[in-house]
Amino acid sequence: MEGETMGVRAWGARQWLVAAAAAVLAAVVIGVPTGVVPSSLYTRMTPVLWWNYPVWGAGSVLTGLLAATYATGPGRAPKGAGAAGADPARRGPRGVRAIAGGVLSVLAVGCPVCNKLVVLALGTTGAMSYWAPAQPVLAVASVALLAHALVKRLRTADACPVPTAAAPAPAPGTAGAGNGGPDTPGTTGTTTTMSSH
């Protein structure tokens, strides 16, 4: 875990800006459609529970931090770097975990009787009797998936370091110039002439 903390501490201003912007965007995307954030666009039919707020906040912050790991910063490879033309850390199940965590966050803090699919499958009574008690479990699962994806991403974010620029090669015909080297024009001819006398 120490390595992941050091990775976050090494972030530049660009990555922190991306983290903040993505966290705010996630808070709006999760909070407004579920009624956690009051708005005129949506009227929640059940009251917001106390634990909805920390789950909403944790999911938003974790999403922001996860998004920041894909921002190019000091010591990070630009997009498309790597032998295969892509960052290896972008592949694998981490993206699936992140998406699943975000979806579960919405389902966990949402109104149980406002979810049309749940009401269609279980009815209003079933939504309150079965779906509502399961929402805290979904909340824990969503935070756990996002945290796991973030930790894995931080461990592999620098898998493709920026290559160090090599020193420029000398131009042809200039090697040894000014030092009497073998490529210095006229050196060989002068030496031959002097030795012939």
mmCIF file with all atom_site columns, C-alpha atoms in Angstrom:
data_model
loop_
_atom_site.group_PDB
_atom_site.id
_atom_site.type_symbol
_atom_site.label_atom_id
_atom_site.label_alt_id
_atom_site.label_comp_id
_atom_site.label_asym_id
_atom_site.label_entity_id
_atom_site.label_seq_id
_atom_site.pdbx_PDB_ins_code
_atom_site.Cartn_x
_atom_site.Cartn_y
_atom_site.Cartn_z
_atom_site.occupancy
_atom_site.B_iso_or_equiv
_atom_site.pdbx_formal_charge
_atom_site.auth_seq_id
_atom_site.auth_comp_id
_atom_site.auth_asym_id
_atom_site.auth_atom_id
_atom_site.pdbx_PDB_model_num
ATOM 1   C CA . MET A 1 1   ? 0.000   0.000  0.000   1.00 0.00 ? 1   MET A CA 1
ATOM 2   C CA . GLU A 1 2   ? 3.002   2.277  0.557   1.00 0.00 ? 2   GLU A CA 1
ATOM 3   C CA . GLY A 1 3   ? 3.832   2.182  -3.145  1.00 0.00 ? 3   GLY A CA 1
ATOM 4   C CA . GLU A 1 4   ? 0.295   3.261  -4.076  1.00 0.00 ? 4   GLU A CA 1
ATOM 5   C CA . THR A 1 5   ? 0.480   6.182  -1.611  1.00 0.00 ? 5   THR A CA 1
ATOM 6   C CA . MET A 1 6   ? 3.817   7.293  -3.042  1.00 0.00 ? 6   MET A CA 1
ATOM 7   C CA . GLY A 1 7   ? 2.318   7.113  -6.527  1.00 0.00 ? 7   GLY A CA 1
ATOM 8   C CA . VAL A 1 8   ? -0.483  9.501  -5.589  1.00 0.00 ? 8   VAL A CA 1
ATOM 9   C CA . ARG A 1 9   ? 1.952   11.858 -3.863  1.00 0.00 ? 9   ARG A CA 1
ATOM 10  C CA . ALA A 1 10  ? 3.972   12.071 -7.066  1.00 0.00 ? 10  ALA A CA 1
ATOM 11  C CA . TRP A 1 11  ? 0.990   13.352 -9.068  1.00 0.00 ? 11  TRP A CA 1
ATOM 12  C CA . GLY A 1 12  ? 1.268   16.724 -10.740 1.00 0.00 ? 12  GLY A CA 1
ATOM 13  C CA . ALA A 1 13  ? -1.249  19.543 -10.987 1.00 0.00 ? 13  ALA A CA 1
ATOM 14  C CA . ARG A 1 14  ? -2.756  18.079 -14.162 1.00 0.00 ? 14  ARG A CA 1
ATOM 15  C CA . GLN A 1 15  ? -3.630  14.785 -12.498 1.00 0.00 ? 15  GLN A CA 1
ATOM 16  C CA . TRP A 1 16  ? -5.135  16.442 -9.420  1.00 0.00 ? 16  TRP A CA 1
ATOM 17  C CA . LEU A 1 17  ? -7.208  18.684 -11.682 1.00 0.00 ? 17  LEU A CA 1
ATOM 18  C CA . VAL A 1 18  ? -8.486  15.629 -13.569 1.00 0.00 ? 18  VAL A CA 1
ATOM 19  C CA . ALA A 1 19  ? -9.257  13.900 -10.261 1.00 0.00 ? 19  ALA A CA 1
ATOM 20  C CA . ALA A 1 20  ? -11.271 16.864 -8.992  1.00 0.00 ? 20  ALA A CA 1
ATOM 21  C CA . ALA A 1 21  ? -13.186 17.318 -12.250 1.00 0.00 ? 21  ALA A CA 1
ATOM 22  C CA . ALA A 1 22  ? -13.970 13.602 -12.564 1.00 0.00 ? 22  ALA A CA 1
ATOM 23  C CA . ALA A 1 23  ? -15.086 13.400 -8.918  1.00 0.00 ? 23  ALA A CA 1
ATOM 24  C CA . VAL A 1 24  ? -17.487 16.323 -9.368  1.00 0.00 ? 24  VAL A CA 1
ATOM 25  C CA . LEU A 1 25  ? -18.826 14.800 -12.585 1.00 0.00 ? 25  LEU A CA 1
ATOM 26  C CA . ALA A 1 26  ? -19.317 11.413 -10.893 1.00 0.00 ? 26  ALA A CA 1
ATOM 27  C CA . ALA A 1 27  ? -21.080 13.106 -7.960  1.00 0.00 ? 27  ALA A CA 1
ATOM 28  C CA . VAL A 1 28  ? -23.517 14.744 -10.349 1.00 0.00 ? 28  VAL A CA 1
ATOM 29  C CA . VAL A 1 29  ? -24.062 11.609 -12.445 1.00 0.00 ? 29  VAL A CA 1
ATOM 30  C CA . ILE A 1 30  ? -24.689 9.473  -9.363  1.00 0.00 ? 30  ILE A CA 1
ATOM 31  C CA . GLY A 1 31  ? -26.389 12.019 -7.135  1.00 0.00 ? 31  GLY A CA 1
ATOM 32  C CA . VAL A 1 32  ? -28.881 13.779 -9.400  1.00 0.00 ? 32  VAL A CA 1
ATOM 33  C CA . PRO A 1 33  ? -30.650 10.759 -11.010 1.00 0.00 ? 33  PRO A CA 1
ATOM 34  C CA . THR A 1 34  ? -30.949 9.042  -7.610  1.00 0.00 ? 34  THR A CA 1
ATOM 35  C CA . GLY A 1 35  ? -32.253 12.069 -5.737  1.00 0.00 ? 35  GLY A CA 1
ATOM 36  C CA . VAL A 1 36  ? -29.319 12.185 -3.313  1.00 0.00 ? 36  VAL A CA 1
ATOM 37  C CA . VAL A 1 37  ? -28.692 15.658 -4.724  1.00 0.00 ? 37  VAL A CA 1
ATOM 38  C CA . PRO A 1 38  ? -32.046 17.516 -4.704  1.00 0.00 ? 38  PRO A CA 1
ATOM 39  C CA . SER A 1 39  ? -33.000 18.925 -8.079  1.00 0.00 ? 39  SER A CA 1
ATOM 40  C CA . SER A 1 40  ? -36.045 19.835 -10.107 1.00 0.00 ? 40  SER A CA 1
ATOM 41  C CA . LEU A 1 41  ? -35.192 17.092 -12.600 1.00 0.00 ? 41  LEU A CA 1
ATOM 42  C CA . TYR A 1 42  ? -36.070 14.207 -10.315 1.00 0.00 ? 42  TYR A CA 1
ATOM 43  C CA . THR A 1 43  ? -38.376 13.645 -7.352  1.00 0.00 ? 43  THR A CA 1
ATOM 44  C CA . ARG A 1 44  ? -37.400 10.787 -5.072  1.00 0.00 ? 44  ARG A CA 1
ATOM 45  C CA . MET A 1 45  ? -40.287 8.746  -3.729  1.00 0.00 ? 45  MET A CA 1
ATOM 46  C CA . THR A 1 46  ? -38.458 7.499  -0.630  1.00 0.00 ? 46  THR A CA 1
ATOM 47  C CA . PRO A 1 47  ? -36.286 9.505  1.779   1.00 0.00 ? 47  PRO A CA 1
ATOM 48  C CA . VAL A 1 48  ? -32.509 9.501  1.400   1.00 0.00 ? 48  VAL A CA 1
ATOM 49  C CA . LEU A 1 49  ? -30.968 7.308  4.101   1.00 0.00 ? 49  LEU A CA 1
ATOM 50  C CA . TRP A 1 50  ? -27.964 8.435  6.173   1.00 0.00 ? 50  TRP A CA 1
ATOM 51  C CA . TRP A 1 51  ? -25.574 5.904  4.622   1.00 0.00 ? 51  TRP A CA 1
ATOM 52  C CA . ASN A 1 52  ? -26.437 7.020  1.082   1.00 0.00 ? 52  ASN A CA 1
ATOM 53  C CA . TYR A 1 53  ? -24.289 10.131 1.531   1.00 0.00 ? 53  TYR A CA 1
ATOM 54  C CA . PRO A 1 54  ? -20.971 8.473  2.476   1.00 0.00 ? 54  PRO A CA 1
ATOM 55  C CA . VAL A 1 55  ? -21.424 5.857  -0.241  1.00 0.00 ? 55  VAL A CA 1
ATOM 56  C CA . TRP A 1 56  ? -22.177 8.576  -2.779  1.00 0.00 ? 56  TRP A CA 1
ATOM 57  C CA . GLY A 1 57  ? -19.148 10.594 -1.660  1.00 0.00 ? 57  GLY A CA 1
ATOM 58  C CA . ALA A 1 58  ? -16.774 7.622  -1.545  1.00 0.00 ? 58  ALA A CA 1
ATOM 59  C CA . GLY A 1 59  ? -17.854 6.427  -4.977  1.00 0.00 ? 59  GLY A CA 1
ATOM 60  C CA . SER A 1 60  ? -17.373 9.890  -6.468  1.00 0.00 ? 60  SER A CA 1
ATOM 61  C CA . VAL A 1 61  ? -13.913 10.388 -4.944  1.00 0.00 ? 61  VAL A CA 1
ATOM 62  C CA . LEU A 1 62  ? -12.693 6.931  -5.947  1.00 0.00 ? 62  LEU A CA 1
ATOM 63  C CA . THR A 1 63  ? -13.958 7.471  -9.492  1.00 0.00 ? 63  THR A CA 1
ATOM 64  C CA . GLY A 1 64  ? -12.095 10.771 -9.659  1.00 0.00 ? 64  GLY A CA 1
ATOM 65  C CA . LEU A 1 65  ? -8.845  9.253  -8.411  1.00 0.00 ? 65  LEU A CA 1
ATOM 66  C CA . LEU A 1 66  ? -9.182  6.370  -10.827 1.00 0.00 ? 66  LEU A CA 1
ATOM 67  C CA . ALA A 1 67  ? -9.717  8.744  -13.746 1.00 0.00 ? 67  ALA A CA 1
ATOM 68  C CA . ALA A 1 68  ? -6.622  10.715 -12.738 1.00 0.00 ? 68  ALA A CA 1
ATOM 69  C CA . THR A 1 69  ? -4.404  7.659  -13.139 1.00 0.00 ? 69  THR A CA 1
ATOM 70  C CA . TYR A 1 70  ? -5.038  7.845  -16.879 1.00 0.00 ? 70  TYR A CA 1
ATOM 71  C CA . ALA A 1 71  ? -3.981  11.495 -17.125 1.00 0.00 ? 71  ALA A CA 1
ATOM 72  C CA . THR A 1 72  ? -0.522  12.153 -18.503 1.00 0.00 ? 72  THR A CA 1
ATOM 73  C CA . GLY A 1 73  ? 1.747   13.724 -15.928 1.00 0.00 ? 73  GLY A CA 1
ATOM 74  C CA . PRO A 1 74  ? 5.438   13.974 -15.014 1.00 0.00 ? 74  PRO A CA 1
ATOM 75  C CA . GLY A 1 75  ? 7.088   10.587 -15.365 1.00 0.00 ? 75  GLY A CA 1
ATOM 76  C CA . ARG A 1 76  ? 4.088   9.094  -17.100 1.00 0.00 ? 76  ARG A CA 1
ATOM 77  C CA . ALA A 1 77  ? 4.070   7.668  -20.587 1.00 0.00 ? 77  ALA A CA 1
ATOM 78  C CA . PRO A 1 78  ? 1.859   9.473  -23.079 1.00 0.00 ? 78  PRO A CA 1
ATOM 79  C CA . LYS A 1 79  ? -1.190  7.733  -24.455 1.00 0.00 ? 79  LYS A CA 1
ATOM 80  C CA . GLY A 1 80  ? -0.210  5.160  -27.025 1.00 0.00 ? 80  GLY A CA 1
ATOM 81  C CA . ALA A 1 81  ? 3.235   4.485  -25.557 1.00 0.00 ? 81  ALA A CA 1
ATOM 82  C CA . GLY A 1 82  ? 4.516   0.969  -25.305 1.00 0.00 ? 82  GLY A CA 1
ATOM 83  C CA . ALA A 1 83  ? 5.686   -1.740 -27.626 1.00 0.00 ? 83  ALA A CA 1
ATOM 84  C CA . ALA A 1 84  ? 2.164   -2.655 -28.642 1.00 0.00 ? 84  ALA A CA 1
ATOM 85  C CA . GLY A 1 85  ? 1.066   0.969  -29.039 1.00 0.00 ? 85  GLY A CA 1
ATOM 86  C CA . ALA A 1 86  ? -1.037  0.960  -25.899 1.00 0.00 ? 86  ALA A CA 1
ATOM 87  C CA . ASP A 1 87  ? -0.520  1.201  -22.170 1.00 0.00 ? 87  ASP A CA 1
ATOM 88  C CA . PRO A 1 88  ? -0.623  -2.364 -20.760 1.00 0.00 ? 88  PRO A CA 1
ATOM 89  C CA . ALA A 1 89  ? -2.227  -1.042 -17.595 1.00 0.00 ? 89  ALA A CA 1
ATOM 90  C CA . ARG A 1 90  ? -5.348  -0.143 -19.573 1.00 0.00 ? 90  ARG A CA 1
ATOM 91  C CA . ARG A 1 91  ? -6.037  -3.764 -20.402 1.00 0.00 ? 91  ARG A CA 1
ATOM 92  C CA . GLY A 1 92  ? -7.462  -6.404 -18.128 1.00 0.00 ? 92  GLY A CA 1
ATOM 93  C CA . PRO A 1 93  ? -10.435 -6.536 -15.766 1.00 0.00 ? 93  PRO A CA 1
ATOM 94  C CA . ARG A 1 94  ? -9.767  -3.246 -13.955 1.00 0.00 ? 94  ARG A CA 1
ATOM 95  C CA . GLY A 1 95  ? -11.963 -1.276 -16.349 1.00 0.00 ? 95  GLY A CA 1
ATOM 96  C CA . VAL A 1 96  ? -14.776 -3.780 -15.852 1.00 0.00 ? 96  VAL A CA 1
ATOM 97  C CA . ARG A 1 97  ? -14.458 -3.461 -12.064 1.00 0.00 ? 97  ARG A CA 1
ATOM 98  C CA . ALA A 1 98  ? -14.559 0.321  -12.289 1.00 0.00 ? 98  ALA A CA 1
ATOM 99  C CA . ILE A 1 99  ? -17.673 0.312  -14.468 1.00 0.00 ? 99  ILE A CA 1
ATOM 100 C CA . ALA A 1 100 ? -19.344 -2.282 -12.245 1.00 0.00 ? 100 ALA A CA 1
ATOM 101 C CA . GLY A 1 101 ? -18.497 -0.236 -9.160  1.00 0.00 ? 101 GLY A CA 1
ATOM 102 C CA . GLY A 1 102 ? -20.038 2.886  -10.683 1.00 0.00 ? 102 GLY A CA 1
ATOM 103 C CA . VAL A 1 103 ? -23.219 1.090  -11.690 1.00 0.00 ? 103 VAL A CA 1
ATOM 104 C CA . LEU A 1 104 ? -23.530 -0.501 -8.251  1.00 0.00 ? 104 LEU A CA 1
ATOM 105 C CA . SER A 1 105 ? -23.115 2.928  -6.650  1.00 0.00 ? 105 SER A CA 1
ATOM 106 C CA . VAL A 1 106 ? -26.131 4.196  -8.574  1.00 0.00 ? 106 VAL A CA 1
ATOM 107 C CA . LEU A 1 107 ? -28.201 1.125  -7.683  1.00 0.00 ? 107 LEU A CA 1
ATOM 108 C CA . ALA A 1 108 ? -27.135 1.266  -4.029  1.00 0.00 ? 108 ALA A CA 1
ATOM 109 C CA . VAL A 1 109 ? -28.136 4.867  -3.314  1.00 0.00 ? 109 VAL A CA 1
ATOM 110 C CA . GLY A 1 110 ? -31.130 4.972  -5.636  1.00 0.00 ? 110 GLY A CA 1
ATOM 111 C CA . CYS A 1 111 ? -34.745 4.971  -4.595  1.00 0.00 ? 111 CYS A CA 1
ATOM 112 C CA . PRO A 1 112 ? -35.831 1.301  -4.331  1.00 0.00 ? 112 PRO A CA 1
ATOM 113 C CA . VAL A 1 113 ? -39.305 1.886  -5.772  1.00 0.00 ? 113 VAL A CA 1
ATOM 114 C CA . CYS A 1 114 ? -38.112 4.316  -8.464  1.00 0.00 ? 114 CYS A CA 1
ATOM 115 C CA . ASN A 1 115 ? -36.151 1.664  -10.321 1.00 0.00 ? 115 ASN A CA 1
ATOM 116 C CA . LYS A 1 116 ? -38.575 0.564  -13.011 1.00 0.00 ? 116 LYS A CA 1
ATOM 117 C CA . LEU A 1 117 ? -36.744 -2.698 -13.683 1.00 0.00 ? 117 LEU A CA 1
ATOM 118 C CA . VAL A 1 118 ? -36.859 -3.660 -10.002 1.00 0.00 ? 118 VAL A CA 1
ATOM 119 C CA . VAL A 1 119 ? -40.529 -2.705 -9.690  1.00 0.00 ? 119 VAL A CA 1
ATOM 120 C CA . LEU A 1 120 ? -41.327 -4.612 -12.874 1.00 0.00 ? 120 LEU A CA 1
ATOM 121 C CA . ALA A 1 121 ? -39.567 -7.721 -11.569 1.00 0.00 ? 121 ALA A CA 1
ATOM 122 C CA . LEU A 1 122 ? -40.575 -7.596 -7.886  1.00 0.00 ? 122 LEU A CA 1
ATOM 123 C CA . GLY A 1 123 ? -43.440 -5.133 -7.670  1.00 0.00 ? 123 GLY A CA 1
ATOM 124 C CA . THR A 1 124 ? -43.580 -2.202 -5.279  1.00 0.00 ? 124 THR A CA 1
ATOM 125 C CA . THR A 1 125 ? -43.902 -4.411 -2.208  1.00 0.00 ? 125 THR A CA 1
ATOM 126 C CA . GLY A 1 126 ? -41.069 -6.672 -3.326  1.00 0.00 ? 126 GLY A CA 1
ATOM 127 C CA . ALA A 1 127 ? -38.850 -3.672 -4.025  1.00 0.00 ? 127 ALA A CA 1
ATOM 128 C CA . MET A 1 128 ? -39.249 -2.476 -0.453  1.00 0.00 ? 128 MET A CA 1
ATOM 129 C CA . SER A 1 129 ? -39.102 -5.944 1.080   1.00 0.00 ? 129 SER A CA 1
ATOM 130 C CA . TYR A 1 130 ? -36.194 -7.453 -0.880  1.00 0.00 ? 130 TYR A CA 1
ATOM 131 C CA . TRP A 1 131 ? -34.404 -4.815 -2.944  1.00 0.00 ? 131 TRP A CA 1
ATOM 132 C CA . ALA A 1 132 ? -34.122 -2.119 -0.263  1.00 0.00 ? 132 ALA A CA 1
ATOM 133 C CA . PRO A 1 133 ? -32.448 -4.446 2.293   1.00 0.00 ? 133 PRO A CA 1
ATOM 134 C CA . ALA A 1 134 ? -29.963 -5.540 -0.389  1.00 0.00 ? 134 ALA A CA 1
ATOM 135 C CA . GLN A 1 135 ? -28.874 -1.996 -1.216  1.00 0.00 ? 135 GLN A CA 1
ATOM 136 C CA . PRO A 1 136 ? -26.357 -1.695 1.670   1.00 0.00 ? 136 PRO A CA 1
ATOM 137 C CA . VAL A 1 137 ? -24.669 -4.838 0.349   1.00 0.00 ? 137 VAL A CA 1
ATOM 138 C CA . LEU A 1 138 ? -24.502 -3.264 -3.103  1.00 0.00 ? 138 LEU A CA 1
ATOM 139 C CA . ALA A 1 139 ? -23.026 -0.144 -1.530  1.00 0.00 ? 139 ALA A CA 1
ATOM 140 C CA . VAL A 1 140 ? -20.190 -2.078 0.110   1.00 0.00 ? 140 VAL A CA 1
ATOM 141 C CA . ALA A 1 141 ? -19.572 -3.984 -3.116  1.00 0.00 ? 141 ALA A CA 1
ATOM 142 C CA . SER A 1 142 ? -19.430 -0.786 -5.181  1.00 0.00 ? 142 SER A CA 1
ATOM 143 C CA . VAL A 1 143 ? -16.876 0.893  -2.909  1.00 0.00 ? 143 VAL A CA 1
ATOM 144 C CA . ALA A 1 144 ? -14.821 -2.299 -2.712  1.00 0.00 ? 144 ALA A CA 1
ATOM 145 C CA . LEU A 1 145 ? -14.726 -2.699 -6.511  1.00 0.00 ? 145 LEU A CA 1
ATOM 146 C CA . LEU A 1 146 ? -13.725 0.923  -7.086  1.00 0.00 ? 146 LEU A CA 1
ATOM 147 C CA . ALA A 1 147 ? -11.036 0.768  -4.388  1.00 0.00 ? 147 ALA A CA 1
ATOM 148 C CA . HIS A 1 148 ? -9.665  -2.495 -5.784  1.00 0.00 ? 148 HIS A CA 1
ATOM 149 C CA . ALA A 1 149 ? -9.561  -1.070 -9.304  1.00 0.00 ? 149 ALA A CA 1
ATOM 150 C CA . LEU A 1 150 ? -7.771  2.051  -8.051  1.00 0.00 ? 150 LEU A CA 1
ATOM 151 C CA . VAL A 1 151 ? -5.120  0.096  -6.138  1.00 0.00 ? 151 VAL A CA 1
ATOM 152 C CA . LYS A 1 152 ? -4.443  -2.181 -9.109  1.00 0.00 ? 152 LYS A CA 1
ATOM 153 C CA . ARG A 1 153 ? -4.290  0.783  -11.446 1.00 0.00 ? 153 ARG A CA 1
ATOM 154 C CA . LEU A 1 154 ? -1.805  2.647  -9.212  1.00 0.00 ? 154 LEU A CA 1
ATOM 155 C CA . ARG A 1 155 ? 0.441   -0.419 -9.145  1.00 0.00 ? 155 ARG A CA 1
ATOM 156 C CA . THR A 1 156 ? 0.603   -0.579 -12.938 1.00 0.00 ? 156 THR A CA 1
ATOM 157 C CA . ALA A 1 157 ? 0.181   3.065  -13.962 1.00 0.00 ? 157 ALA A CA 1
ATOM 158 C CA . ASP A 1 158 ? 3.920   3.470  -14.595 1.00 0.00 ? 158 ASP A CA 1
ATOM 159 C CA . ALA A 1 159 ? 4.365   0.198  -16.483 1.00 0.00 ? 159 ALA A CA 1
ATOM 160 C CA . CYS A 1 160 ? 5.464   2.218  -19.545 1.00 0.00 ? 160 CYS A CA 1
ATOM 161 C CA . PRO A 1 161 ? 7.863   4.915  -18.343 1.00 0.00 ? 161 PRO A CA 1
ATOM 162 C CA . VAL A 1 162 ? 8.741   7.787  -20.642 1.00 0.00 ? 162 VAL A CA 1
ATOM 163 C CA . PRO A 1 163 ? 11.930  6.804  -22.516 1.00 0.00 ? 163 PRO A CA 1
ATOM 164 C CA . THR A 1 164 ? 15.032  8.902  -21.813 1.00 0.00 ? 164 THR A CA 1
ATOM 165 C CA . ALA A 1 165 ? 16.147  11.023 -24.763 1.00 0.00 ? 165 ALA A CA 1
ATOM 166 C CA . ALA A 1 166 ? 19.392  9.716  -26.258 1.00 0.00 ? 166 ALA A CA 1
ATOM 167 C CA . ALA A 1 167 ? 22.333  12.041 -27.007 1.00 0.00 ? 167 ALA A CA 1
ATOM 168 C CA . PRO A 1 168 ? 22.353  13.178 -30.655 1.00 0.00 ? 168 PRO A CA 1
ATOM 169 C CA . ALA A 1 169 ? 24.770  11.299 -32.883 1.00 0.00 ? 169 ALA A CA 1
ATOM 170 C CA . PRO A 1 170 ? 27.600  13.333 -34.466 1.00 0.00 ? 170 PRO A CA 1
ATOM 171 C CA . ALA A 1 171 ? 27.125  14.359 -38.066 1.00 0.00 ? 171 ALA A CA 1
ATOM 172 C CA . PRO A 1 172 ? 28.985  12.277 -40.679 1.00 0.00 ? 172 PRO A CA 1
ATOM 173 C CA . GLY A 1 173 ? 32.508  13.535 -41.373 1.00 0.00 ? 173 GLY A CA 1
ATOM 174 C CA . THR A 1 174 ? 32.817  15.554 -38.158 1.00 0.00 ? 174 THR A CA 1
ATOM 175 C CA . ALA A 1 175 ? 34.229  12.866 -35.853 1.00 0.00 ? 175 ALA A CA 1
ATOM 176 C CA . GLY A 1 176 ? 37.620  13.903 -34.566 1.00 0.00 ? 176 GLY A CA 1
ATOM 177 C CA . ALA A 1 177 ? 37.400  17.392 -36.124 1.00 0.00 ? 177 ALA A CA 1
ATOM 178 C CA . GLY A 1 178 ? 39.719  19.874 -34.459 1.00 0.00 ? 178 GLY A CA 1
ATOM 179 C CA . ASN A 1 179 ? 41.621  17.075 -32.708 1.00 0.00 ? 179 ASN A CA 1
ATOM 180 C CA . GLY A 1 180 ? 43.716  15.822 -35.571 1.00 0.00 ? 180 GLY A CA 1
ATOM 181 C CA . GLY A 1 181 ? 41.533  12.750 -35.873 1.00 0.00 ? 181 GLY A CA 1
ATOM 182 C CA . PRO A 1 182 ? 41.473  10.469 -38.857 1.00 0.00 ? 182 PRO A CA 1
ATOM 183 C CA . ASP A 1 183 ? 38.521  12.335 -40.400 1.00 0.00 ? 183 ASP A CA 1
ATOM 184 C CA . THR A 1 184 ? 40.187  15.750 -40.276 1.00 0.00 ? 184 THR A CA 1
ATOM 185 C CA . PRO A 1 185 ? 40.601  16.968 -43.862 1.00 0.00 ? 185 PRO A CA 1
ATOM 186 C CA . GLY A 1 186 ? 44.234  17.312 -45.053 1.00 0.00 ? 186 GLY A CA 1
ATOM 187 C CA . THR A 1 187 ? 45.855  15.648 -42.051 1.00 0.00 ? 187 THR A CA 1
ATOM 188 C CA . THR A 1 188 ? 46.862  12.458 -43.851 1.00 0.00 ? 188 THR A CA 1
ATOM 189 C CA . GLY A 1 189 ? 48.227  14.252 -46.906 1.00 0.00 ? 189 GLY A CA 1
ATOM 190 C CA . THR A 1 190 ? 50.375  16.647 -44.844 1.00 0.00 ? 190 THR A CA 1
ATOM 191 C CA . THR A 1 191 ? 51.943  13.848 -42.867 1.00 0.00 ? 191 THR A CA 1
ATOM 192 C CA . THR A 1 192 ? 52.869  11.958 -46.071 1.00 0.00 ? 192 THR A CA 1
ATOM 193 C CA . THR A 1 193 ? 54.490  15.005 -47.684 1.00 0.00 ? 193 THR A CA 1
ATOM 194 C CA . MET A 1 194 ? 56.699  15.777 -44.660 1.00 0.00 ? 194 MET A CA 1
ATOM 195 C CA . SER A 1 195 ? 57.911  12.211 -44.353 1.00 0.00 ? 195 SER A CA 1
ATOM 196 C CA . SER A 1 196 ? 58.933  12.083 -48.008 1.00 0.00 ? 196 SER A CA 1
ATOM 197 C CA . HIS A 1 197 ? 61.571  14.759 -47.379 1.00 0.00 ? 197 HIS A CA 1
#
